[in-house]
Coordinates of C-alpha atoms in Angstrom, one line a residue:
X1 CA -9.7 73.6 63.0
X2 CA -12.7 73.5 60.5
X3 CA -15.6 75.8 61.9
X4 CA -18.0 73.4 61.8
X5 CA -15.8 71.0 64.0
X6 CA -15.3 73.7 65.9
X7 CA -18.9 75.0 66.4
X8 CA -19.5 71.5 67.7
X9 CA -16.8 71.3 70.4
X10 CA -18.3 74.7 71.4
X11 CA -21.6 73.5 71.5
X12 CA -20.7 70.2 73.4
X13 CA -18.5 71.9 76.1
X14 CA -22.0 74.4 77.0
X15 CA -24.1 70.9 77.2
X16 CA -21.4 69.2 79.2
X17 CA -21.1 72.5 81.2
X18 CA -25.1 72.2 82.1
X19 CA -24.7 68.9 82.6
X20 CA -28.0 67.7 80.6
X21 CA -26.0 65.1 78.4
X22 CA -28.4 65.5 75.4
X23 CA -25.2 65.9 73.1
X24 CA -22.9 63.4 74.2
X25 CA -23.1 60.6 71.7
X26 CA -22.1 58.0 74.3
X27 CA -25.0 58.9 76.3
X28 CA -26.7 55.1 75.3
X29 CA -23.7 53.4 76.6
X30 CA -22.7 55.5 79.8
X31 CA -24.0 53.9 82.7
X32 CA -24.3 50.7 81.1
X33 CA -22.2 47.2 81.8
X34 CA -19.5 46.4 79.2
X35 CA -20.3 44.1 76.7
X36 CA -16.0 43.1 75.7
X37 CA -13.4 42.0 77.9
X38 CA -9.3 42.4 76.8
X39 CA -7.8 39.6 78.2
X40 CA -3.8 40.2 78.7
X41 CA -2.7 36.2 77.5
X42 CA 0.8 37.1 78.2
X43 CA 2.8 40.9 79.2
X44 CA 5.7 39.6 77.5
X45 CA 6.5 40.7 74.0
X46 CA 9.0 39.9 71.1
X47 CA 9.3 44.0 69.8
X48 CA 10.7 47.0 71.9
X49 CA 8.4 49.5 70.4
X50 CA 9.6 53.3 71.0
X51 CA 6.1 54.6 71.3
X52 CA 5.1 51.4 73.0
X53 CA 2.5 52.5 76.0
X54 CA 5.1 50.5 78.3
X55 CA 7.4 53.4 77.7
X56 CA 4.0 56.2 77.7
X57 CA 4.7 59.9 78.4
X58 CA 8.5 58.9 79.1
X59 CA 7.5 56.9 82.7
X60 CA 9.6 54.4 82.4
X61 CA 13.4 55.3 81.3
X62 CA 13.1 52.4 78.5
X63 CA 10.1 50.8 76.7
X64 CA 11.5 47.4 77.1
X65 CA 8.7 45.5 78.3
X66 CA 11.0 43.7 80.6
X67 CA 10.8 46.7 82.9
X68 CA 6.9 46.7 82.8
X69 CA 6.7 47.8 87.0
X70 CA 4.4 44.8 87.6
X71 CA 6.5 42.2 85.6
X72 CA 6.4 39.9 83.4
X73 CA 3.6 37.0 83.4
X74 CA 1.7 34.4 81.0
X75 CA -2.2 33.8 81.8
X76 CA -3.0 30.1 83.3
X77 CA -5.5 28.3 81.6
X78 CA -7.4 27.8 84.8
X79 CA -8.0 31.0 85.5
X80 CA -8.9 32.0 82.0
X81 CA -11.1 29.2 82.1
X82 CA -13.2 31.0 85.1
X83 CA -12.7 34.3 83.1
X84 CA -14.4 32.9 80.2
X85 CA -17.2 32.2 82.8
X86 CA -17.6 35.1 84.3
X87 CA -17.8 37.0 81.3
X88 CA -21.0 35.0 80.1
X89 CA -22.6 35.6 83.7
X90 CA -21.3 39.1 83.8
X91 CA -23.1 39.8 79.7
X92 CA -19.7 39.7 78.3
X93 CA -20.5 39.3 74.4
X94 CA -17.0 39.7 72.9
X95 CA -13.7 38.8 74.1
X96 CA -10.0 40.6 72.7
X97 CA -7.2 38.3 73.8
X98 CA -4.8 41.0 73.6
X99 CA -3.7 43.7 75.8
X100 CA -0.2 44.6 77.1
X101 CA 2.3 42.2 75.4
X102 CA 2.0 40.1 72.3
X103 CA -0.5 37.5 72.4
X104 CA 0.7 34.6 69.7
X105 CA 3.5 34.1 72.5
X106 CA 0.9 32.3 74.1
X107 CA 1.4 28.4 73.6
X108 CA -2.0 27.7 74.2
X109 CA -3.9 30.9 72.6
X110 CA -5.5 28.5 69.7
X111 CA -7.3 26.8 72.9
X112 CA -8.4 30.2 74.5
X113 CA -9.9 31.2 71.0
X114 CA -11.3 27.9 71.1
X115 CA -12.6 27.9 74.6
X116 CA -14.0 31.5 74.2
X117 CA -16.1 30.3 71.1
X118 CA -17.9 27.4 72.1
X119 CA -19.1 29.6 75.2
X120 CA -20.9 31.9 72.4
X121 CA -18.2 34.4 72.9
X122 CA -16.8 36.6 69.4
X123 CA -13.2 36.6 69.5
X124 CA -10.6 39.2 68.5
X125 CA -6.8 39.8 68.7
X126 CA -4.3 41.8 67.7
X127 CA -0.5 41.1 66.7
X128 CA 2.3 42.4 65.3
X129 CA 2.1 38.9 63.3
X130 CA 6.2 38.1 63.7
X131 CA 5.8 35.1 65.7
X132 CA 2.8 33.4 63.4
X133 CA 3.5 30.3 61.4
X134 CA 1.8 28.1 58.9
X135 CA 0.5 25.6 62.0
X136 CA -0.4 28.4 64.1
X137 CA -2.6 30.4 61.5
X138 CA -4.3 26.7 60.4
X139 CA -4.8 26.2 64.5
X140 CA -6.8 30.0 64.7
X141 CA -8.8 29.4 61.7
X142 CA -10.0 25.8 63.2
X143 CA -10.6 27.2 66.9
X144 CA -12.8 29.9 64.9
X145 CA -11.0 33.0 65.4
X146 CA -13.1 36.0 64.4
X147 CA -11.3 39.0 63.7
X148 CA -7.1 39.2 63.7
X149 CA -5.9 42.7 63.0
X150 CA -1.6 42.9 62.1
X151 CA 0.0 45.9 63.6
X152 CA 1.9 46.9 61.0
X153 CA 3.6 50.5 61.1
X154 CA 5.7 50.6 57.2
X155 CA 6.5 48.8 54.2
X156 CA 10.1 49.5 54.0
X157 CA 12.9 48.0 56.2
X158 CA 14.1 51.1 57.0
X159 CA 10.9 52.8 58.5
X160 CA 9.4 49.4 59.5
X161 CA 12.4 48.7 62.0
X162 CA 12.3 52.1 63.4
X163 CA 8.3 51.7 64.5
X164 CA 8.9 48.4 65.5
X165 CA 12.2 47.4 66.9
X166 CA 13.3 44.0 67.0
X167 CA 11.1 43.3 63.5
X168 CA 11.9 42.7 60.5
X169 CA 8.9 44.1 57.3
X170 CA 9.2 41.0 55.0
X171 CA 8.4 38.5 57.5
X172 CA 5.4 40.1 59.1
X173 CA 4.7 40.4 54.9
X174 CA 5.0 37.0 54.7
X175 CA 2.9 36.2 57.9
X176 CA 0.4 38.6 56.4
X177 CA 0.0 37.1 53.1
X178 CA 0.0 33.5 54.1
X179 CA -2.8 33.9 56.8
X180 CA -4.9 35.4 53.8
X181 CA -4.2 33.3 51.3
X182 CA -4.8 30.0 53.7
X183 CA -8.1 31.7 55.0
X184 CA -9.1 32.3 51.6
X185 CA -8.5 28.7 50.7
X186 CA -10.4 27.7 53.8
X187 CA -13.2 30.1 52.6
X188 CA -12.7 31.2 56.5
X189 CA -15.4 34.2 57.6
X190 CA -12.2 35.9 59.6
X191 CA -11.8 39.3 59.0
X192 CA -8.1 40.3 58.7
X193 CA -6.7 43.7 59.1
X194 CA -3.9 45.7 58.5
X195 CA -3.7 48.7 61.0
X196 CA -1.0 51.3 60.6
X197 CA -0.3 53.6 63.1
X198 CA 0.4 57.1 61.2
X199 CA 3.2 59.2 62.4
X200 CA 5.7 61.4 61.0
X201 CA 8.6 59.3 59.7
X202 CA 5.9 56.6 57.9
X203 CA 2.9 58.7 56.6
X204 CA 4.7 58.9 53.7
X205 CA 4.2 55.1 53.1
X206 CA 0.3 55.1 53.6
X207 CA -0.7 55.4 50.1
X208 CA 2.0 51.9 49.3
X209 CA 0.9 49.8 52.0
X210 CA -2.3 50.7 51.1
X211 CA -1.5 49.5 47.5
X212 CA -0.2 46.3 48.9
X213 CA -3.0 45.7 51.0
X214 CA -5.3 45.6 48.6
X215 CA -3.1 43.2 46.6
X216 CA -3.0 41.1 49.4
X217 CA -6.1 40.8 49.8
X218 CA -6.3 42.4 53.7
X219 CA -8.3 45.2 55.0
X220 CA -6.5 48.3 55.5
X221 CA -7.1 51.6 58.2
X222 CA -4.7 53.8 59.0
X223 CA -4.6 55.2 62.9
X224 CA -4.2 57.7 64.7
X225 CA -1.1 58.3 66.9
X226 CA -1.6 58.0 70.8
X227 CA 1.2 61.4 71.5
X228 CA 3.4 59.7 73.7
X229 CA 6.0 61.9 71.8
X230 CA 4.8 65.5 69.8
X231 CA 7.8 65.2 67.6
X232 CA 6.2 61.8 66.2
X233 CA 2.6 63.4 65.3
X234 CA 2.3 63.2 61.6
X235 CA 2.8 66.7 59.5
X236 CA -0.7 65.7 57.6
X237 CA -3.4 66.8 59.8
X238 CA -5.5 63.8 58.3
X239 CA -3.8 61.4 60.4
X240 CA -3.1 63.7 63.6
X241 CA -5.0 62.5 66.4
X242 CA -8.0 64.7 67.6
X243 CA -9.1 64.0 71.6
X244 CA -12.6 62.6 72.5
X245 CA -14.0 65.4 75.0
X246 CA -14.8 64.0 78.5
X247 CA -16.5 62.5 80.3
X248 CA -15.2 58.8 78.9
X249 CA -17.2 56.5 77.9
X250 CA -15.1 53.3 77.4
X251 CA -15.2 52.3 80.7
X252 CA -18.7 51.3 79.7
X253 CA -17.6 50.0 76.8
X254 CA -14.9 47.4 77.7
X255 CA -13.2 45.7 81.0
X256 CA -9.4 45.1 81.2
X257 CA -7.6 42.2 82.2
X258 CA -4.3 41.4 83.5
X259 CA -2.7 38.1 83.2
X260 CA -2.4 37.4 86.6
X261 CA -6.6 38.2 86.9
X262 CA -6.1 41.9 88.1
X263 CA -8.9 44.3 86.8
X264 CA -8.4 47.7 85.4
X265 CA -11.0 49.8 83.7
X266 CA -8.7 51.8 80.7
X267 CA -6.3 50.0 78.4
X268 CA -4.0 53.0 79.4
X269 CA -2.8 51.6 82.7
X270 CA -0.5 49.7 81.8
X271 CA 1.1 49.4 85.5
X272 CA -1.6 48.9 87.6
X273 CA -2.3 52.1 89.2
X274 CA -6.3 51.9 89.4
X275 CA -7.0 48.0 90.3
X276 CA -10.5 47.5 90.5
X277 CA -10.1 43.5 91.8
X278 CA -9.0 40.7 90.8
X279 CA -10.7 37.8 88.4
X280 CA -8.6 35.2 90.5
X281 CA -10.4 35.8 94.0
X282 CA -13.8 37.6 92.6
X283 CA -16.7 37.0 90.0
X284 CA -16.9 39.8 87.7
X285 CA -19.9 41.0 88.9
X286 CA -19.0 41.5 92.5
X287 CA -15.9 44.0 91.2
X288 CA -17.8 45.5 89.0
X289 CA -20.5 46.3 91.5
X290 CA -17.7 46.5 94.1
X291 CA -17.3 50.0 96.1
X292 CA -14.1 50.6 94.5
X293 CA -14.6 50.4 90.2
X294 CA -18.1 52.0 91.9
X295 CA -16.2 55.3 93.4
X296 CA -13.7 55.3 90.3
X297 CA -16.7 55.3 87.4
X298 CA -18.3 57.9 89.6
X299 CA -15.2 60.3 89.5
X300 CA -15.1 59.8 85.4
X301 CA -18.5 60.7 85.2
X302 CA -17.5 64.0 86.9
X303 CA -14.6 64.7 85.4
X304 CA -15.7 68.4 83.9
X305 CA -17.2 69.1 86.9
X306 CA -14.6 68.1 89.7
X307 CA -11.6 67.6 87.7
X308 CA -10.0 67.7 91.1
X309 CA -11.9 64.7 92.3
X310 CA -10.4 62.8 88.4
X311 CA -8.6 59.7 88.3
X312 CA -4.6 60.8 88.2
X313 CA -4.2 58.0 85.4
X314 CA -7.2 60.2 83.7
X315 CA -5.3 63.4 83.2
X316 CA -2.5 62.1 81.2
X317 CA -5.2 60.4 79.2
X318 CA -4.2 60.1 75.4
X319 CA -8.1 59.4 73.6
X320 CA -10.0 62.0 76.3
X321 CA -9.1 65.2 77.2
X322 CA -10.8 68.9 78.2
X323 CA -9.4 69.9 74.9
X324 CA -8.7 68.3 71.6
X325 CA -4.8 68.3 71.5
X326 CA -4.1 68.5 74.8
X327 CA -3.7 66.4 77.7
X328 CA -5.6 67.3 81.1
X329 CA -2.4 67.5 82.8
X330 CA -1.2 69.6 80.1
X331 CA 2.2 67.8 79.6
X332 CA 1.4 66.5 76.2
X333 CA 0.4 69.4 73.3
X334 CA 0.4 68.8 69.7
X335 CA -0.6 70.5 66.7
X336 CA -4.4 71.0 66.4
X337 CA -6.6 69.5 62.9
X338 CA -9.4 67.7 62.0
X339 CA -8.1 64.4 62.4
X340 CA -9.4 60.8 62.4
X341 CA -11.2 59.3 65.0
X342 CA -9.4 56.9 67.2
X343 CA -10.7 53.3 66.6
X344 CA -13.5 52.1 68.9
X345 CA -12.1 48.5 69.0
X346 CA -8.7 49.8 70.5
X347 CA -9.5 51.8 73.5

Protein backbone atom coordinates (compact mmCIF):
# COMPACT_ATOMS: atom_id res chain seq x y z
CA UNK A 1 0.00 0.00 0.00
CA UNK A 2 1.37 3.54 -0.72
CA UNK A 3 2.44 5.30 2.63
CA UNK A 4 0.59 8.01 2.20
CA UNK A 5 -2.68 5.89 1.73
CA UNK A 6 -1.60 4.21 4.37
CA UNK A 7 -0.81 7.03 6.88
CA UNK A 8 -4.39 8.05 6.24
CA UNK A 9 -6.12 4.74 7.09
CA UNK A 10 -3.95 5.01 10.20
CA UNK A 11 -5.01 8.35 10.96
CA UNK A 12 -8.84 7.64 10.26
CA UNK A 13 -8.97 4.40 12.39
CA UNK A 14 -7.44 6.77 15.72
CA UNK A 15 -10.38 9.44 14.77
CA UNK A 16 -13.03 6.69 14.32
CA UNK A 17 -11.50 5.05 17.51
CA UNK A 18 -12.23 8.50 19.55
CA UNK A 19 -15.15 8.74 18.01
CA UNK A 20 -15.02 12.63 17.14
CA UNK A 21 -15.83 12.06 13.33
CA UNK A 22 -13.76 15.20 12.18
CA UNK A 23 -12.06 12.89 9.48
CA UNK A 24 -14.77 10.98 8.12
CA UNK A 25 -15.55 12.60 4.73
CA UNK A 26 -19.21 11.40 4.96
CA UNK A 27 -19.63 13.31 8.00
CA UNK A 28 -22.17 15.98 5.93
CA UNK A 29 -24.30 13.21 4.75
CA UNK A 30 -24.47 10.82 7.91
CA UNK A 31 -27.44 11.47 9.74
CA UNK A 32 -29.18 12.92 6.94
CA UNK A 33 -32.37 11.59 4.78
CA UNK A 34 -31.51 10.12 1.35
CA UNK A 35 -31.97 12.13 -1.45
CA UNK A 36 -32.12 8.75 -4.39
CA UNK A 37 -34.37 5.90 -4.38
CA UNK A 38 -33.37 2.32 -6.48
CA UNK A 39 -36.46 1.16 -7.55
CA UNK A 40 -36.36 -2.79 -8.38
CA UNK A 41 -38.89 -2.56 -11.87
CA UNK A 42 -38.49 -6.16 -12.20
CA UNK A 43 -36.05 -9.22 -10.16
CA UNK A 44 -36.10 -11.02 -13.29
CA UNK A 45 -33.13 -10.97 -15.65
CA UNK A 46 -32.12 -12.18 -19.19
CA UNK A 47 -28.09 -12.99 -18.13
CA UNK A 48 -26.84 -15.58 -15.37
CA UNK A 49 -23.91 -13.60 -14.39
CA UNK A 50 -21.22 -15.73 -12.28
CA UNK A 51 -20.33 -12.91 -10.06
CA UNK A 52 -23.83 -11.73 -10.10
CA UNK A 53 -24.76 -10.60 -6.30
CA UNK A 54 -27.71 -13.22 -6.67
CA UNK A 55 -25.01 -15.77 -6.42
CA UNK A 56 -22.75 -13.33 -3.55
CA UNK A 57 -20.10 -15.01 -1.33
CA UNK A 58 -21.37 -18.52 -2.86
CA UNK A 59 -25.06 -18.24 -0.76
CA UNK A 60 -26.94 -19.55 -3.24
CA UNK A 61 -25.60 -22.92 -5.01
CA UNK A 62 -26.32 -21.07 -8.56
CA UNK A 63 -26.53 -17.42 -9.57
CA UNK A 64 -29.53 -18.01 -11.64
CA UNK A 65 -31.81 -15.45 -10.72
CA UNK A 66 -34.61 -17.83 -10.82
CA UNK A 67 -33.52 -19.08 -7.38
CA UNK A 68 -33.42 -15.48 -5.92
CA UNK A 69 -34.95 -16.79 -2.13
CA UNK A 70 -37.71 -14.22 -2.43
CA UNK A 71 -38.77 -14.89 -6.09
CA UNK A 72 -39.27 -13.66 -8.95
CA UNK A 73 -41.69 -10.42 -9.48
CA UNK A 74 -42.36 -7.25 -11.92
CA UNK A 75 -43.32 -3.82 -10.10
CA UNK A 76 -47.23 -2.68 -10.65
CA UNK A 77 -47.67 0.50 -11.92
CA UNK A 78 -49.97 1.39 -9.07
CA UNK A 79 -47.75 1.01 -6.65
CA UNK A 80 -44.93 2.76 -8.35
CA UNK A 81 -47.18 5.32 -8.91
CA UNK A 82 -47.52 5.93 -4.87
CA UNK A 83 -43.61 5.36 -4.79
CA UNK A 84 -43.03 8.16 -7.09
CA UNK A 85 -45.20 10.10 -4.46
CA UNK A 86 -43.66 9.27 -1.60
CA UNK A 87 -40.40 10.03 -2.70
CA UNK A 88 -41.28 13.79 -3.50
CA UNK A 89 -42.91 14.04 0.18
CA UNK A 90 -40.15 11.99 1.62
CA UNK A 91 -37.16 14.80 -0.39
CA UNK A 92 -36.46 12.04 -2.81
CA UNK A 93 -34.50 14.13 -5.68
CA UNK A 94 -33.33 11.26 -7.90
CA UNK A 95 -34.74 8.04 -8.81
CA UNK A 96 -32.48 4.67 -10.33
CA UNK A 97 -34.98 2.32 -11.75
CA UNK A 98 -32.68 -0.44 -11.42
CA UNK A 99 -31.75 -2.77 -8.69
CA UNK A 100 -31.79 -6.61 -8.64
CA UNK A 101 -32.81 -7.87 -12.13
CA UNK A 102 -32.67 -6.14 -15.54
CA UNK A 103 -34.87 -3.24 -15.88
CA UNK A 104 -35.58 -2.87 -19.91
CA UNK A 105 -37.69 -6.21 -19.12
CA UNK A 106 -40.07 -3.93 -17.90
CA UNK A 107 -42.91 -3.33 -20.54
CA UNK A 108 -43.86 -0.25 -19.20
CA UNK A 109 -40.27 1.26 -17.96
CA UNK A 110 -40.55 4.20 -20.78
CA UNK A 111 -43.81 5.23 -18.63
CA UNK A 112 -41.96 5.03 -15.10
CA UNK A 113 -39.12 7.25 -16.62
CA UNK A 114 -41.87 9.28 -17.75
CA UNK A 115 -43.84 9.33 -14.70
CA UNK A 116 -40.73 9.95 -12.54
CA UNK A 117 -39.85 13.14 -14.69
CA UNK A 118 -42.86 15.12 -14.76
CA UNK A 119 -42.86 14.79 -10.85
CA UNK A 120 -39.31 16.83 -10.98
CA UNK A 121 -37.59 13.56 -10.32
CA UNK A 122 -33.82 12.88 -12.26
CA UNK A 123 -33.86 9.57 -13.63
CA UNK A 124 -31.15 6.93 -13.97
CA UNK A 125 -30.79 3.14 -14.96
CA UNK A 126 -28.53 0.71 -15.62
CA UNK A 127 -28.64 -2.32 -18.20
CA UNK A 128 -26.74 -4.78 -19.64
CA UNK A 129 -28.39 -3.14 -22.95
CA UNK A 130 -29.33 -6.92 -24.64
CA UNK A 131 -32.91 -6.49 -24.62
CA UNK A 132 -32.93 -2.58 -26.10
CA UNK A 133 -34.32 -1.86 -29.47
CA UNK A 134 -34.65 0.94 -31.87
CA UNK A 135 -38.43 1.72 -30.43
CA UNK A 136 -37.40 1.26 -26.98
CA UNK A 137 -34.28 3.72 -27.07
CA UNK A 138 -36.59 6.47 -29.18
CA UNK A 139 -39.48 5.72 -26.18
CA UNK A 140 -36.43 6.69 -23.23
CA UNK A 141 -35.20 9.58 -25.04
CA UNK A 142 -38.97 11.03 -25.42
CA UNK A 143 -39.96 10.09 -21.57
CA UNK A 144 -36.61 12.15 -20.74
CA UNK A 145 -34.42 9.63 -19.42
CA UNK A 146 -31.40 11.17 -17.81
CA UNK A 147 -28.50 9.07 -17.37
CA UNK A 148 -28.43 5.12 -18.91
CA UNK A 149 -25.16 3.45 -18.04
CA UNK A 150 -24.47 -0.26 -20.28
CA UNK A 151 -22.91 -2.83 -18.14
CA UNK A 152 -20.59 -4.06 -20.30
CA UNK A 153 -17.71 -6.50 -18.97
CA UNK A 154 -15.40 -7.23 -22.65
CA UNK A 155 -15.05 -6.59 -26.13
CA UNK A 156 -14.42 -10.02 -27.28
CA UNK A 157 -16.93 -12.94 -27.56
CA UNK A 158 -14.84 -15.02 -25.75
CA UNK A 159 -14.36 -12.94 -22.48
CA UNK A 160 -17.65 -11.12 -22.93
CA UNK A 161 -19.71 -14.40 -22.65
CA UNK A 162 -17.76 -15.64 -19.68
CA UNK A 163 -18.71 -12.18 -17.56
CA UNK A 164 -21.96 -12.24 -18.78
CA UNK A 165 -23.62 -15.51 -19.58
CA UNK A 166 -26.46 -15.74 -21.76
CA UNK A 167 -24.99 -12.53 -23.93
CA UNK A 168 -23.67 -12.12 -26.78
CA UNK A 169 -20.69 -8.72 -27.21
CA UNK A 170 -21.86 -7.60 -30.73
CA UNK A 171 -25.36 -7.07 -29.87
CA UNK A 172 -25.00 -5.11 -26.68
CA UNK A 173 -22.34 -3.27 -29.42
CA UNK A 174 -24.96 -2.75 -31.52
CA UNK A 175 -27.40 -1.56 -28.74
CA UNK A 176 -24.66 0.63 -27.67
CA UNK A 177 -23.94 2.35 -30.70
CA UNK A 178 -27.44 2.85 -31.89
CA UNK A 179 -28.62 4.53 -28.61
CA UNK A 180 -25.74 7.02 -29.23
CA UNK A 181 -25.95 7.65 -32.54
CA UNK A 182 -30.02 8.21 -32.24
CA UNK A 183 -29.41 10.50 -29.03
CA UNK A 184 -26.91 12.38 -30.92
CA UNK A 185 -29.33 12.84 -33.73
CA UNK A 186 -31.96 13.90 -31.24
CA UNK A 187 -29.25 16.31 -29.79
CA UNK A 188 -30.66 14.40 -26.39
CA UNK A 189 -28.91 15.79 -22.96
CA UNK A 190 -28.64 11.83 -21.79
CA UNK A 191 -25.55 10.93 -20.64
CA UNK A 192 -24.61 7.44 -21.71
CA UNK A 193 -22.07 5.18 -20.10
CA UNK A 194 -20.03 2.37 -20.58
CA UNK A 195 -19.06 0.65 -17.16
CA UNK A 196 -16.78 -2.22 -17.14
CA UNK A 197 -16.36 -4.15 -14.25
CA UNK A 198 -12.35 -4.98 -14.10
CA UNK A 199 -11.37 -8.51 -13.15
CA UNK A 200 -8.80 -10.85 -14.01
CA UNK A 201 -9.77 -12.66 -17.19
CA UNK A 202 -10.87 -9.00 -18.93
CA UNK A 203 -8.39 -6.29 -17.68
CA UNK A 204 -6.53 -7.08 -20.42
CA UNK A 205 -9.29 -5.58 -22.75
CA UNK A 206 -9.57 -2.14 -20.78
CA UNK A 207 -7.29 -0.13 -22.94
CA UNK A 208 -9.72 -1.59 -26.44
CA UNK A 209 -12.98 -0.95 -25.07
CA UNK A 210 -11.72 2.05 -24.10
CA UNK A 211 -10.54 2.72 -27.71
CA UNK A 212 -14.01 1.76 -28.88
CA UNK A 213 -15.65 3.89 -26.53
CA UNK A 214 -14.42 6.80 -27.51
CA UNK A 215 -15.13 5.88 -31.18
CA UNK A 216 -18.48 5.46 -30.23
CA UNK A 217 -19.01 8.22 -28.84
CA UNK A 218 -19.94 6.78 -25.03
CA UNK A 219 -18.43 7.58 -21.80
CA UNK A 220 -16.26 5.14 -20.38
CA UNK A 221 -15.10 4.04 -16.42
CA UNK A 222 -13.80 1.12 -15.59
CA UNK A 223 -14.93 -0.51 -11.86
CA UNK A 224 -13.88 -2.03 -9.39
CA UNK A 225 -14.67 -5.67 -8.57
CA UNK A 226 -17.25 -6.36 -5.67
CA UNK A 227 -14.91 -9.97 -4.41
CA UNK A 228 -17.54 -12.27 -4.46
CA UNK A 229 -14.67 -14.60 -5.71
CA UNK A 230 -10.63 -13.73 -4.84
CA UNK A 231 -9.55 -15.68 -7.79
CA UNK A 232 -11.49 -12.98 -10.10
CA UNK A 233 -9.65 -9.78 -8.53
CA UNK A 234 -7.64 -8.34 -11.23
CA UNK A 235 -3.60 -8.86 -11.16
CA UNK A 236 -3.28 -4.87 -11.75
CA UNK A 237 -3.68 -3.23 -8.49
CA UNK A 238 -5.25 -0.15 -10.41
CA UNK A 239 -8.42 -1.90 -10.81
CA UNK A 240 -8.40 -4.06 -7.46
CA UNK A 241 -11.06 -2.92 -5.19
CA UNK A 242 -9.89 -1.01 -1.91
CA UNK A 243 -12.82 -1.03 1.05
CA UNK A 244 -14.45 2.16 2.34
CA UNK A 245 -13.62 2.04 6.30
CA UNK A 246 -16.78 2.04 8.47
CA UNK A 247 -19.09 3.35 9.71
CA UNK A 248 -21.22 3.48 6.14
CA UNK A 249 -22.55 6.11 4.92
CA UNK A 250 -24.90 5.08 2.02
CA UNK A 251 -27.57 4.37 3.98
CA UNK A 252 -27.79 8.07 4.04
CA UNK A 253 -27.19 8.26 0.79
CA UNK A 254 -29.84 6.05 -0.98
CA UNK A 255 -33.13 3.85 -0.07
CA UNK A 256 -33.74 0.42 -1.74
CA UNK A 257 -36.67 -0.88 -3.26
CA UNK A 258 -38.12 -4.11 -3.90
CA UNK A 259 -40.61 -4.77 -6.59
CA UNK A 260 -43.17 -5.98 -4.51
CA UNK A 261 -42.68 -2.34 -2.27
CA UNK A 262 -40.37 -4.03 0.42
CA UNK A 263 -37.64 -1.57 1.81
CA UNK A 264 -34.06 -2.41 2.42
CA UNK A 265 -31.39 0.07 3.22
CA UNK A 266 -28.02 -1.57 1.26
CA UNK A 267 -28.15 -2.68 -2.37
CA UNK A 268 -26.28 -5.74 -0.93
CA UNK A 269 -29.41 -7.53 0.34
CA UNK A 270 -30.41 -9.03 -2.24
CA UNK A 271 -32.79 -11.60 -0.24
CA UNK A 272 -34.44 -9.60 2.12
CA UNK A 273 -32.69 -10.20 5.25
CA UNK A 274 -32.96 -6.51 6.88
CA UNK A 275 -36.77 -5.29 5.72
CA UNK A 276 -37.18 -1.99 6.98
CA UNK A 277 -41.22 -1.83 5.69
CA UNK A 278 -42.94 -1.94 2.96
CA UNK A 279 -43.88 1.01 0.27
CA UNK A 280 -47.23 -0.93 -0.38
CA UNK A 281 -48.78 -0.49 3.24
CA UNK A 282 -46.42 2.62 4.48
CA UNK A 283 -45.42 6.22 3.34
CA UNK A 284 -41.86 6.57 3.20
CA UNK A 285 -41.52 8.62 5.90
CA UNK A 286 -43.27 6.64 8.53
CA UNK A 287 -40.48 3.60 7.75
CA UNK A 288 -37.92 5.70 7.56
CA UNK A 289 -38.80 7.23 10.94
CA UNK A 290 -40.05 3.77 11.90
CA UNK A 291 -38.42 1.95 15.09
CA UNK A 292 -37.00 -0.63 13.02
CA UNK A 293 -34.74 1.27 9.90
CA UNK A 294 -34.35 3.51 13.41
CA UNK A 295 -32.55 0.65 15.53
CA UNK A 296 -30.80 -0.75 12.21
CA UNK A 297 -29.08 2.89 11.21
CA UNK A 298 -28.17 3.11 14.86
CA UNK A 299 -26.22 -0.19 14.85
CA UNK A 300 -24.19 1.05 11.49
CA UNK A 301 -23.36 4.05 13.11
CA UNK A 302 -21.70 1.87 15.77
CA UNK A 303 -20.24 -0.50 13.98
CA UNK A 304 -16.36 0.17 15.27
CA UNK A 305 -17.55 0.39 18.48
CA UNK A 306 -20.02 -2.56 18.95
CA UNK A 307 -19.23 -4.65 16.08
CA UNK A 308 -21.14 -7.17 18.09
CA UNK A 309 -24.29 -5.12 18.04
CA UNK A 310 -23.61 -4.86 13.58
CA UNK A 311 -26.03 -5.81 11.13
CA UNK A 312 -25.08 -9.66 10.11
CA UNK A 313 -25.77 -8.53 6.36
CA UNK A 314 -22.92 -5.80 7.39
CA UNK A 315 -20.09 -8.07 7.99
CA UNK A 316 -19.96 -9.74 4.70
CA UNK A 317 -20.16 -6.23 3.33
CA UNK A 318 -18.20 -5.93 -0.09
CA UNK A 319 -17.69 -1.55 -0.28
CA UNK A 320 -17.19 -1.23 3.89
CA UNK A 321 -15.04 -3.11 5.95
CA UNK A 322 -12.70 -2.66 9.36
CA UNK A 323 -9.95 -3.23 6.84
CA UNK A 324 -9.29 -2.40 3.21
CA UNK A 325 -9.25 -5.95 1.62
CA UNK A 326 -11.06 -7.68 3.98
CA UNK A 327 -14.45 -8.54 4.86
CA UNK A 328 -15.67 -8.08 8.64
CA UNK A 329 -16.48 -11.52 8.77
CA UNK A 330 -13.23 -12.34 7.42
CA UNK A 331 -14.42 -14.87 4.76
CA UNK A 332 -13.48 -12.77 1.79
CA UNK A 333 -9.38 -11.59 1.59
CA UNK A 334 -7.84 -10.39 -1.46
CA UNK A 335 -4.65 -8.86 -2.40
CA UNK A 336 -4.06 -5.41 -0.91
CA UNK A 337 -3.26 -1.92 -3.44
CA UNK A 338 -4.19 1.32 -4.01
CA UNK A 339 -7.16 0.78 -5.98
CA UNK A 340 -10.05 2.76 -7.47
CA UNK A 341 -12.78 3.95 -5.56
CA UNK A 342 -15.99 2.13 -5.88
CA UNK A 343 -18.59 4.38 -7.73
CA UNK A 344 -20.89 6.46 -5.65
CA UNK A 345 -23.90 6.05 -8.04
CA UNK A 346 -23.76 2.07 -7.54
CA UNK A 347 -23.82 1.49 -3.90
Amino acid sequence: MEPTRLLKDIIKKVDRALGTGLLDPKRRVRGKKPKMISVEVTSRCNLNCPFCLVGMQNQLASTEHDLLPRGLGTMEMDLYEKIVKDSLAFGIEKMQLHFQGEPLLHTKIHDMVALAKEAGLATQMFTNGLPLTDAMAGRLLDAGLDMLRFSVDGVSEEVYQKNRVGGQFWRVQRNMTMMTAKARERKSPIRLEWQMIAMRNNEHEIPKAKAMAAEMGINFFVKTFAVTDPEAVPANEEYQRKLHLKPCSDIYRAIFVYYNGDVVPCCYDIAGKAIVGNLARQSLGEIWDGPVYADLRHRIDNAYRRPEDEPALCKSCLKWGHETSKTTDGQTVWGSGRGMEPDDDAV
